[in-house]
mmCIF file of C-alpha atoms and ligand atoms in Angstrom:
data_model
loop_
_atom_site.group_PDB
_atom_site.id
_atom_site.type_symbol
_atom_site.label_atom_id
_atom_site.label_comp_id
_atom_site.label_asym_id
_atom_site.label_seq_id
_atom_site.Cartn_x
_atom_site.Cartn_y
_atom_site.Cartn_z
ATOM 1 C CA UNK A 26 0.000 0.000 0.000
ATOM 2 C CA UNK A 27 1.670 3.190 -1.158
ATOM 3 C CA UNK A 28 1.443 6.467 0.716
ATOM 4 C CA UNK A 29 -1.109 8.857 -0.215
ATOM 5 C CA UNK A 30 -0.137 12.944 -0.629
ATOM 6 C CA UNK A 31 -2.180 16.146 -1.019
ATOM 7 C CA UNK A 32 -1.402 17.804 -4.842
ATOM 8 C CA UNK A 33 -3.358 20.362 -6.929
ATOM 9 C CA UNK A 34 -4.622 19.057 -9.781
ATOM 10 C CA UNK A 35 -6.150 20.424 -13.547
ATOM 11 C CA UNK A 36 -8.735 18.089 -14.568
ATOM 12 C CA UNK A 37 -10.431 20.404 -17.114
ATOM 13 C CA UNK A 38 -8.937 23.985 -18.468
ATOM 14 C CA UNK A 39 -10.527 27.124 -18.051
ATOM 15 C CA UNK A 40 -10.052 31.008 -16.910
ATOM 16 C CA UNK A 41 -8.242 31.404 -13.445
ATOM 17 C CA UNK A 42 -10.641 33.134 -12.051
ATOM 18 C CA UNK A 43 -12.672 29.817 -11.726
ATOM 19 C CA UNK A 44 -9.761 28.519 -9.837
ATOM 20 C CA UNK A 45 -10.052 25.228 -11.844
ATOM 21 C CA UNK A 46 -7.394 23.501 -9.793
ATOM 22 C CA UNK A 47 -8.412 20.742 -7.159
ATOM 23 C CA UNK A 48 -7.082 19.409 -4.334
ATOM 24 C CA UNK A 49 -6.842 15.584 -4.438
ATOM 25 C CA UNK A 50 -5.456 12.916 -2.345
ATOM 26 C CA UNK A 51 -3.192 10.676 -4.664
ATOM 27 C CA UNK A 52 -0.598 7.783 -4.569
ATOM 28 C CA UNK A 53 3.159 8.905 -3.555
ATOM 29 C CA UNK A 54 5.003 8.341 -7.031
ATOM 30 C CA UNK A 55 7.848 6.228 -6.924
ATOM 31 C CA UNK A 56 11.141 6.688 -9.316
ATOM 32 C CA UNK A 57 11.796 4.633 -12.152
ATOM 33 C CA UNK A 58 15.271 3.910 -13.531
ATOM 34 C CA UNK A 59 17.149 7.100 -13.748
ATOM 35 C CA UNK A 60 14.674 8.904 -11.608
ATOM 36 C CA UNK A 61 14.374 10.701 -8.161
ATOM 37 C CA UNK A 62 11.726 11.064 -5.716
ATOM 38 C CA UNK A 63 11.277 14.733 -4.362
ATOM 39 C CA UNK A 64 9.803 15.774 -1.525
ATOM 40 C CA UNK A 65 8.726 19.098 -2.566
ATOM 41 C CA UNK A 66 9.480 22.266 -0.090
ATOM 42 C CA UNK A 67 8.604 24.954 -2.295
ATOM 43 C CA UNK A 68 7.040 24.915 -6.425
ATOM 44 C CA UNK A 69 7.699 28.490 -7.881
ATOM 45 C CA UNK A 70 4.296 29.613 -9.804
ATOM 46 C CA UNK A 71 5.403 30.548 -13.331
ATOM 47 C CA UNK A 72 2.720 32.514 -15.491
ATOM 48 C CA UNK A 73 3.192 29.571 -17.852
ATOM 49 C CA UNK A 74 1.016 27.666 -15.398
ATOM 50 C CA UNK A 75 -1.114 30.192 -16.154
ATOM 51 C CA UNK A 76 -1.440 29.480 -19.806
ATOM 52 C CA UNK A 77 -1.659 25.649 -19.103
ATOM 53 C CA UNK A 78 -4.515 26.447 -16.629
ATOM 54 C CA UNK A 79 -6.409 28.492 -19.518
ATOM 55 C CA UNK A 80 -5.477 26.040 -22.023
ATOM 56 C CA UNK A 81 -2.920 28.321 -24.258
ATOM 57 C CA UNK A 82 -0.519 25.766 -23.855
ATOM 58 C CA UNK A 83 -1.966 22.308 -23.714
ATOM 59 C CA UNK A 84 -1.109 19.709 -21.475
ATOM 60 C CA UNK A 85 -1.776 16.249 -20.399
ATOM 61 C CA UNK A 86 -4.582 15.934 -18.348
ATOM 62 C CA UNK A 87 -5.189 15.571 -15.669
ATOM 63 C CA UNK A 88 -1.870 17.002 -14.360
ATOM 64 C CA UNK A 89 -0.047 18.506 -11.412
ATOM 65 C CA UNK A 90 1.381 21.655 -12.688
ATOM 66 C CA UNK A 91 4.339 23.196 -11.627
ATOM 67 C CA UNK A 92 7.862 23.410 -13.088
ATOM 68 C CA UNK A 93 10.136 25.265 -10.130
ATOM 69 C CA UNK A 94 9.951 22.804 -7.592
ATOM 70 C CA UNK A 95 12.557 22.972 -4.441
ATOM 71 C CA UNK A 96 13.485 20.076 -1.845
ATOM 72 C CA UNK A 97 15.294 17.370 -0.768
ATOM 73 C CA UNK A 98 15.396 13.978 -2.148
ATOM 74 C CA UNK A 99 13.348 10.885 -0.710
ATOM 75 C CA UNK A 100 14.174 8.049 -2.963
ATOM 76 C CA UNK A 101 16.590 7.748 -5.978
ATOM 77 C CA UNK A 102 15.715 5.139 -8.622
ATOM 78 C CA UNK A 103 17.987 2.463 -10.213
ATOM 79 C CA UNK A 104 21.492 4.131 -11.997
ATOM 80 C CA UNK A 105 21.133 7.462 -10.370
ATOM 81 C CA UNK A 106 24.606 7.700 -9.093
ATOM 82 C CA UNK A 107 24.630 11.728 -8.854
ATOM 83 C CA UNK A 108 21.949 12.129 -5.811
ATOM 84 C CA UNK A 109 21.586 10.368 -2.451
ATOM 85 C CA UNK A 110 18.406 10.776 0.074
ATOM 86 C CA UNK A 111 18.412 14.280 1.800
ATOM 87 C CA UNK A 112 20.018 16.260 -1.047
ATOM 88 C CA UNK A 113 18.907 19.932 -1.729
ATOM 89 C CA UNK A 114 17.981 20.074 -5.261
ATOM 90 C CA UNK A 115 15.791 22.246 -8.071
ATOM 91 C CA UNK A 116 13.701 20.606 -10.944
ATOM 92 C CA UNK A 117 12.618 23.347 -13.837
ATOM 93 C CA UNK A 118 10.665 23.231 -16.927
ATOM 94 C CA UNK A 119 12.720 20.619 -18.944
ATOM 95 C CA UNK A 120 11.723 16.847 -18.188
ATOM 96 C CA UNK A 121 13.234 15.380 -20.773
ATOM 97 C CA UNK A 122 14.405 15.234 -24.185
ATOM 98 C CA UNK A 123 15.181 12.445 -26.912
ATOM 99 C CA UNK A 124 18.973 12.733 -26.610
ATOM 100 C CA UNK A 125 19.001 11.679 -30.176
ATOM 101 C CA UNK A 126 17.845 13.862 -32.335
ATOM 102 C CA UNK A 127 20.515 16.225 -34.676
ATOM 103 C CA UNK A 128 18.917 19.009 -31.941
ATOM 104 C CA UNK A 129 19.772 16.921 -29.306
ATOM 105 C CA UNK A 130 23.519 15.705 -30.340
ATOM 106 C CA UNK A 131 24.582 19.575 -31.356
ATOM 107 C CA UNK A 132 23.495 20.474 -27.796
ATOM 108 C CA UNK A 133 20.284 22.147 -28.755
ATOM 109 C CA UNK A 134 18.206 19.692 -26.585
ATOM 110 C CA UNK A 135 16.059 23.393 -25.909
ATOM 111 C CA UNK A 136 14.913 22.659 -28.828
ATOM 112 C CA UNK A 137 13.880 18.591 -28.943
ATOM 113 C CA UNK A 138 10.860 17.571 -30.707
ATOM 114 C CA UNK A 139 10.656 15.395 -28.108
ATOM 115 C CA UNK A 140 11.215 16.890 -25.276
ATOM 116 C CA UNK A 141 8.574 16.513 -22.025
ATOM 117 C CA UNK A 142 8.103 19.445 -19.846
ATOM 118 C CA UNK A 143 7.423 19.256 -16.160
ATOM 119 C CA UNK A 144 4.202 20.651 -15.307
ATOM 120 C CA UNK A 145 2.630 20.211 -18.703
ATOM 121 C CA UNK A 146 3.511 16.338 -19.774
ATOM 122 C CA UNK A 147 4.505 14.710 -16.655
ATOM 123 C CA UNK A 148 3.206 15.756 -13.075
ATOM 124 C CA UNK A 149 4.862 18.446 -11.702
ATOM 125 C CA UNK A 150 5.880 20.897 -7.917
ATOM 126 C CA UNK A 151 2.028 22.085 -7.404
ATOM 127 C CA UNK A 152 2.445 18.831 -4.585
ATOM 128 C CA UNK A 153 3.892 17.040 -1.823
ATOM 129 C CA UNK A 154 5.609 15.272 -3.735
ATOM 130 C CA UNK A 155 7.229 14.185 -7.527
ATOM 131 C CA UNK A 156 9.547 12.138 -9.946
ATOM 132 C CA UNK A 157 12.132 13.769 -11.658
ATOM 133 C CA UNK A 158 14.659 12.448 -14.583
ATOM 134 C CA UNK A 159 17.952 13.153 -12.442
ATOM 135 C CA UNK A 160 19.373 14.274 -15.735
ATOM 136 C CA UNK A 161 17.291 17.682 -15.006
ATOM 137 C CA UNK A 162 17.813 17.975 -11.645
ATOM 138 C CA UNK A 163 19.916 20.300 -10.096
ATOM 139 C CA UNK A 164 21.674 20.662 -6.721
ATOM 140 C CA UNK A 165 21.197 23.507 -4.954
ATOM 141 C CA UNK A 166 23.067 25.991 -3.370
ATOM 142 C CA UNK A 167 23.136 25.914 0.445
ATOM 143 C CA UNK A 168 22.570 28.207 2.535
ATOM 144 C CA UNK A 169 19.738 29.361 0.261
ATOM 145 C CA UNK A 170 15.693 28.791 1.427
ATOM 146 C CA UNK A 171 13.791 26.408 -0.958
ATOM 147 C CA UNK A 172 11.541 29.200 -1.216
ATOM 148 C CA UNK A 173 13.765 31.305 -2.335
ATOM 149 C CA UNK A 174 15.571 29.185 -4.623
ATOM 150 C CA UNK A 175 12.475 28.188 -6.635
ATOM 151 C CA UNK A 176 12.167 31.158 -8.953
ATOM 152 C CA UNK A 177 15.470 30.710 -10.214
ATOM 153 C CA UNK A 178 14.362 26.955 -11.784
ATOM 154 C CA UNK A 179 12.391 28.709 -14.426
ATOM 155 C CA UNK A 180 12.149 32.664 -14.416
ATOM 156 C CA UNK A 181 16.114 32.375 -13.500
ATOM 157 C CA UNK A 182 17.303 29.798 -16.219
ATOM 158 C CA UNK A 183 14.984 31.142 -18.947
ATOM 159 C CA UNK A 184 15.715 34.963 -18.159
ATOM 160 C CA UNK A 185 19.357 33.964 -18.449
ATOM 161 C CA UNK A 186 19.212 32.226 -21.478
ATOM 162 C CA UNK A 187 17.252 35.318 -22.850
ATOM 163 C CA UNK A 188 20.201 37.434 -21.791
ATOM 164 C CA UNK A 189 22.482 35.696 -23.389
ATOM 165 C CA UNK A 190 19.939 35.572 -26.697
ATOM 166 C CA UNK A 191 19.517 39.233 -26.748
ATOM 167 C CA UNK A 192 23.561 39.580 -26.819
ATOM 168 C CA UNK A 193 23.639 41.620 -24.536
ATOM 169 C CA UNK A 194 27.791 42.813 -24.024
ATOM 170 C CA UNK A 195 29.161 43.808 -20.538
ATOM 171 C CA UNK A 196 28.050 47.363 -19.770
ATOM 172 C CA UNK A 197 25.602 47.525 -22.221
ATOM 173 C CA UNK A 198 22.379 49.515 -22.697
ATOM 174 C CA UNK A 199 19.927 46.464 -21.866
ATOM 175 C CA UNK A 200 16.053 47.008 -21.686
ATOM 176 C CA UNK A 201 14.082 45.060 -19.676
ATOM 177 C CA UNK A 202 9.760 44.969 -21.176
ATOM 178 C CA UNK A 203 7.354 43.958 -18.405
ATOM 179 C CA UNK A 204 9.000 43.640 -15.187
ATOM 180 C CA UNK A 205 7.938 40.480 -13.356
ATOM 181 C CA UNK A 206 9.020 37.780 -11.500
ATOM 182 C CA UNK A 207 11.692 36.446 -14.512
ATOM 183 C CA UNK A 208 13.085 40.499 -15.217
ATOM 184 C CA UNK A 209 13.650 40.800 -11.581
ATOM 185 C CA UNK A 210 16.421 37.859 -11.389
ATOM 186 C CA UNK A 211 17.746 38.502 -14.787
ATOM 187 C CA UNK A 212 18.320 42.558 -13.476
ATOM 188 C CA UNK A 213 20.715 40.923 -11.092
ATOM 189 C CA UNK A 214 22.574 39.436 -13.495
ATOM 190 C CA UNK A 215 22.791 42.286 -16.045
ATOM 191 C CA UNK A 216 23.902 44.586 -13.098
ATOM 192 C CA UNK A 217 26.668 41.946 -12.084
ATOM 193 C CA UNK A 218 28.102 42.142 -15.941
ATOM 194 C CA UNK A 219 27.672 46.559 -15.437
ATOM 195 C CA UNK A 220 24.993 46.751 -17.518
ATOM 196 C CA UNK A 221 22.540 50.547 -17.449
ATOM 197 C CA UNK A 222 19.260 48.612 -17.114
ATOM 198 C CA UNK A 223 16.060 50.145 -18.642
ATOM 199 C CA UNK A 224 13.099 49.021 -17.416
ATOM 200 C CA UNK A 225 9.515 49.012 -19.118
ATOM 201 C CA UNK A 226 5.952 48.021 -17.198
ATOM 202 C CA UNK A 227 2.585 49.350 -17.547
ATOM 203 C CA UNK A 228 2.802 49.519 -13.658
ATOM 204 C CA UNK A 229 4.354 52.260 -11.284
ATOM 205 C CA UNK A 230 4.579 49.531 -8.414
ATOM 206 C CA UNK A 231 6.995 47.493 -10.538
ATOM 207 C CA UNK A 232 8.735 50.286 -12.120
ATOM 208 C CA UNK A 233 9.384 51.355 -8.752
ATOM 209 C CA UNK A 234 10.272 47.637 -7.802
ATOM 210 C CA UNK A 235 13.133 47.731 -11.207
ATOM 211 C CA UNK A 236 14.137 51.280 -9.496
ATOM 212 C CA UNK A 237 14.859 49.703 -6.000
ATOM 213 C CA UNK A 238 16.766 46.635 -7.631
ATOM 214 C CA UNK A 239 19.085 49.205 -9.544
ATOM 215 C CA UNK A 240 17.519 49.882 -12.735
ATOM 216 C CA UNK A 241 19.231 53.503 -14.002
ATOM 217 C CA UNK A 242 15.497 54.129 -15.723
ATOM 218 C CA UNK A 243 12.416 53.092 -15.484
ATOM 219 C CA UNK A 244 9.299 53.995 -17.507
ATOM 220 C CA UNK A 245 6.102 52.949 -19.294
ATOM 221 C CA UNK A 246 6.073 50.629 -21.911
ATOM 222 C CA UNK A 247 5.784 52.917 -24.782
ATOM 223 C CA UNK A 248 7.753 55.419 -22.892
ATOM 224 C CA UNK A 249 11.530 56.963 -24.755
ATOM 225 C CA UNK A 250 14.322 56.651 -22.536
ATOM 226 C CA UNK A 251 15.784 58.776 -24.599
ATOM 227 C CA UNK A 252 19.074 56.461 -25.862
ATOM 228 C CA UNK A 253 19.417 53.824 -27.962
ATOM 229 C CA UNK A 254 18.979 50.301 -26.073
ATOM 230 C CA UNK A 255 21.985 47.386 -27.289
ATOM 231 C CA UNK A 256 19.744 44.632 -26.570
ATOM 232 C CA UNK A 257 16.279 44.069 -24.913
ATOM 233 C CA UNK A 258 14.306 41.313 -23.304
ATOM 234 C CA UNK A 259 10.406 40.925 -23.335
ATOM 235 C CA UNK A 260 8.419 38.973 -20.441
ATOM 236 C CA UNK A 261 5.074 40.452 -21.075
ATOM 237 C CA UNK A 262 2.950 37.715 -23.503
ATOM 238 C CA UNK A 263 1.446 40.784 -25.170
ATOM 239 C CA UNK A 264 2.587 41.078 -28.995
ATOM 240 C CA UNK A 265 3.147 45.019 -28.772
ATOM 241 C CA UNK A 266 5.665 44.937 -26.331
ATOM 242 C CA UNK A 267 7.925 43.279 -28.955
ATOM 243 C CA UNK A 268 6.916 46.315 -31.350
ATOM 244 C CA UNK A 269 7.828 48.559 -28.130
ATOM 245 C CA UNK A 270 10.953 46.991 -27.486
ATOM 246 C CA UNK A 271 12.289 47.109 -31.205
ATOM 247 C CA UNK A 272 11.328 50.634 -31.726
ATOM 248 C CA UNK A 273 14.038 51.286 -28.814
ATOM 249 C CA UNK A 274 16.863 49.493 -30.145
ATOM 250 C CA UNK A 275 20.195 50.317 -31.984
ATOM 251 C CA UNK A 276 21.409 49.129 -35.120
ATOM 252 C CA UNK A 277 22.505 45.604 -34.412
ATOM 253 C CA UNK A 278 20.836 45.017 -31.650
ATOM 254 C CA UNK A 279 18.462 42.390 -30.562
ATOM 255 C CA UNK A 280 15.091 42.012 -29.001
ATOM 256 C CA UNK A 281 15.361 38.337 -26.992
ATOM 257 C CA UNK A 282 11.398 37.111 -26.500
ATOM 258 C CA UNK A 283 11.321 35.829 -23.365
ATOM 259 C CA UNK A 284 7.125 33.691 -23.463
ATOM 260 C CA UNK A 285 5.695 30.880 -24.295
ATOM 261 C CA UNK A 286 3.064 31.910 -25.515
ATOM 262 C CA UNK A 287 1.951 35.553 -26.878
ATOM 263 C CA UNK A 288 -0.730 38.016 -28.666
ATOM 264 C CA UNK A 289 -0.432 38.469 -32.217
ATOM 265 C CA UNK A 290 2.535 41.111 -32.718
ATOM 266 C CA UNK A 291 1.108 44.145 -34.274
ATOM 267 C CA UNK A 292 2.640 45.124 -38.061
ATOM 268 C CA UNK A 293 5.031 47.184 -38.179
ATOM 269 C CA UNK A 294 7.216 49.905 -40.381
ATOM 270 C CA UNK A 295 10.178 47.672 -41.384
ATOM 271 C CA UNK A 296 12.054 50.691 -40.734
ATOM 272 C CA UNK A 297 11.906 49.585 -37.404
ATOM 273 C CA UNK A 298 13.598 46.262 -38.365
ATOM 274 C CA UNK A 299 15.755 47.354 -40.940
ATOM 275 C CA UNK A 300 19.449 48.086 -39.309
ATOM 276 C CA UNK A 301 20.130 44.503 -38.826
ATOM 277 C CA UNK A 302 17.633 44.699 -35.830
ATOM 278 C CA UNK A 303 16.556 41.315 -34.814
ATOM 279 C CA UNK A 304 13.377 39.702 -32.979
ATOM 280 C CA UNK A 305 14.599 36.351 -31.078
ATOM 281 C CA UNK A 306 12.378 33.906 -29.097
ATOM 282 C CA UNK A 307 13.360 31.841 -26.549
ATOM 283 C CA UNK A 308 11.989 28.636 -26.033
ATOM 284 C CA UNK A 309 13.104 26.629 -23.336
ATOM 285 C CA UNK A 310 16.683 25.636 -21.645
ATOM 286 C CA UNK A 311 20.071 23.615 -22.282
ATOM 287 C CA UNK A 312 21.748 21.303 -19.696
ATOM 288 C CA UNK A 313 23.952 23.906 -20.142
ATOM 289 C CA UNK A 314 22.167 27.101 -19.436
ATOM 290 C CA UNK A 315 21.213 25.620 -15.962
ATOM 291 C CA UNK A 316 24.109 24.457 -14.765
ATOM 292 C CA UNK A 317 25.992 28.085 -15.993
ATOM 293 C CA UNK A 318 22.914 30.131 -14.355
ATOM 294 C CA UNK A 319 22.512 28.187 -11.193
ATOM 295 C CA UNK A 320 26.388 28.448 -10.570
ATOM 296 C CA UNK A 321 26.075 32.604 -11.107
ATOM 297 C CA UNK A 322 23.307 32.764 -9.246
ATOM 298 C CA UNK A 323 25.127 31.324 -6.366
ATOM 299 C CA UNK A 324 28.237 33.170 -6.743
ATOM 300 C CA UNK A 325 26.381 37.165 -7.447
ATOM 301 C CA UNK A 326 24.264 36.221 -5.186
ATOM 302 C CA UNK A 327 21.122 36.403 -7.304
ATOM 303 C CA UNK A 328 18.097 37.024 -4.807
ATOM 304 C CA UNK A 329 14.458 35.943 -5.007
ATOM 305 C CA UNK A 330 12.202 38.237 -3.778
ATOM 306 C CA UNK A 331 9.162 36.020 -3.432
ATOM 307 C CA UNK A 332 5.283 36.497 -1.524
ATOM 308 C CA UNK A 333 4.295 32.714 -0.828
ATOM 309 C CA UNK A 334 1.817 31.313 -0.424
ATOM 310 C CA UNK A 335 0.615 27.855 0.892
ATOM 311 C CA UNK A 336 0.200 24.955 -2.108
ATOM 312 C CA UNK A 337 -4.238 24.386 -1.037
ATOM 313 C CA UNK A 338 -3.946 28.474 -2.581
ATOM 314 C CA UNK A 339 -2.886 28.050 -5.937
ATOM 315 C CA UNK A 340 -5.529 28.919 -7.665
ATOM 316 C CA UNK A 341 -5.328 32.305 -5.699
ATOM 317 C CA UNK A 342 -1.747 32.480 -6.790
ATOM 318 C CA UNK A 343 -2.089 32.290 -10.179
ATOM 319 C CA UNK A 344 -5.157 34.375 -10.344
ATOM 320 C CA UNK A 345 -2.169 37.098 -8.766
ATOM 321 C CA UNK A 346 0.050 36.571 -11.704
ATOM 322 C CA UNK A 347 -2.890 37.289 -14.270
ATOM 323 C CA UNK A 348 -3.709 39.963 -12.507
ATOM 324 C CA UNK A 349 0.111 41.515 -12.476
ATOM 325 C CA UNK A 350 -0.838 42.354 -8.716
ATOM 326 C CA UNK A 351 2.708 40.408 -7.642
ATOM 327 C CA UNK A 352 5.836 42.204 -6.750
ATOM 328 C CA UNK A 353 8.683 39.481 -7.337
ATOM 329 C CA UNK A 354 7.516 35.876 -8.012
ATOM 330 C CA UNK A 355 4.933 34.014 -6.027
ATOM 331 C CA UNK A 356 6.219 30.102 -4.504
ATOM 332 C CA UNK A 357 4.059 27.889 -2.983
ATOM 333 C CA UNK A 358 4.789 26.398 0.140
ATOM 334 C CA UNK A 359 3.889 22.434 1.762
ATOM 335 C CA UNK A 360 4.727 22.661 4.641
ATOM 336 C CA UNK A 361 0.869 22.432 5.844
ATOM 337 C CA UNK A 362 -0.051 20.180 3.347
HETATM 338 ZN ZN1 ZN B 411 16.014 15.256 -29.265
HETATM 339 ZN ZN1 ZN B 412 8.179 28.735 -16.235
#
């Protein structure tokens, strides 16, 4: 007779405000080959949850969303030789990939046909517990809260990898376009390499957030700063802040799209484009980018600032994220569960 453990589950899709996820009683999972068993401290809420709750991104269902999930490891499956019991580690967005594919072997796996997301193919942090492929897990750095660490598993890795997309040079003029629970790690990181940080958001709150954690500028989204930006990132899934974003860059500079999912993107003058201006996406994470990310983020220190709130209130968590009312990023919490 296996355990039994309190998760949030999707069963059907529909608007937040419904709060369509459930709390159910189900079976402990147990790892398979290559696999760890995670007793889950803290799941980050990503607004991709979001679009898997509404059905923008489609998942498997029913599922257990969540894809920044924090804690220490219960059981370790057959050939794990990387983890033991009681090890601090981070699982993010990535599940798995093929390993096989031309994507795969030129160390692309971001980009797998294949690949299985946590959260949206296989169950994911929004419980007491879950199964990881130790492949994608990561140990953490001590010393640092599982609440605190869980951001970094998605809106860390991804912001950093849309750093790096937007090429983005030491000291550079970077702008930052909706500034939310992903721009507010990657900041950190821009300000380690001495970058002037420009910060766009419909909101004063989180303007005034981007102000406190350094930014040199902070305005609305359509708003002039006045110089011409080397490289931007977008977070907001609205297709005009990409228009916004390129209207503000150099020649030769970059616009890195940091969502899953978006609005159409308005047209535009290809004046705005022309100037070897570039739009980017970014879709997903290397091996690679989390290992590089997780490492900086220990050594900066990059620092979560997080509002949490306990796992049986997810629904009200998420409904905080569509509503932009969230300073920082919001984690969810078992220890009550
Ligand atoms: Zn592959
Ligand atoms: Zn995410």
């Amino acid at each position: 007779m296996s355990e039994r453990m309190k998760a949030m589950r999707l069963e059907r899709v529909s608007p937040a405000e419904q709060k369509p996820l459930r709390l159910r009683t189900l079976s402990e999972p147990r790892p398979g080959p290559g696999e760890v068993a995670i007793q889950i401290e803290a799941c980050g809420v990503c607004r991709t949850d979001l679009h898997i709750l509404e059905g923008e991104v489609t998942a498997r269902l029913p599922i257990t969303p969540g894809h920044q999930m924090a804690g220490r490891i219960v059981q370790v499956g057959s050939g794990v030789a990387d983890f033991k019991s009681g090890d601090l580690v981070g699982v993010g967005w990535m599940a798995s990939t093929c390993g096989d594919c031309a994507l795969c072997r030129s160390g692309r796996e971001n980009l797998c046909e294949k690949a299985t997301f946590t959260g949206r193919d296989r169950d994911g942090g929004y419980a007491k517990r879950a199964v990881a492929d130790a492949h994608w897990v990561y140990p953490l750095a001590r010393g640092v809260a599982p609440g605190e660490a869980a951001p970094l598993l998605c809106a860390g890795i991804i912001g950093y990898r849309s750093l790096r997309l937007s090429g983005i040079e030491p000291g550079g003029r970077l702008g930052l376009f909706g500034f939310g629970a992903s721009a507010h790690l990657s900041i950190q990181v821009a300000l380690h390499w001495k970058c002037e940080v420009y910060a766009f958001d419909r909101a004063e709150r989180h303007r005034q957030f981007a102000r406190e954690l350094g930014a040199v500028w902070a305005g609305e989204i359509h708003a002039d700063p006045g110089v011409p930006l080397d490289a931007a990132v977008t977070f907001a899934p609205a297709g005009e802040v990409v228009v916004a974003a390129l209207s503000r860059l150099g020649r030769g500079a970059t616009v890195a799209v940091n969502a899953i999912h978006m609005s159409p993107i308005p047209s535009f003058s290809y004046d705005l484009l022309y100037g070897e201006r570039a739009i980017q996406s970014v879709m997903n994470y290397t091996h690679q980018d989390a290992v590089e990310f997780l490492e900086l983020a220990a050594r900066i220190p990059v620092r979560a600032v997080v509002e949490k709130f306990p796992l049986e209130e997810a629904n009200e968590a998420l409904l905080r994220v569509k509503r932009g009312e969230l300073v920082g990023a919001a984690v969810l919490t078992t220890t009550r569960s």
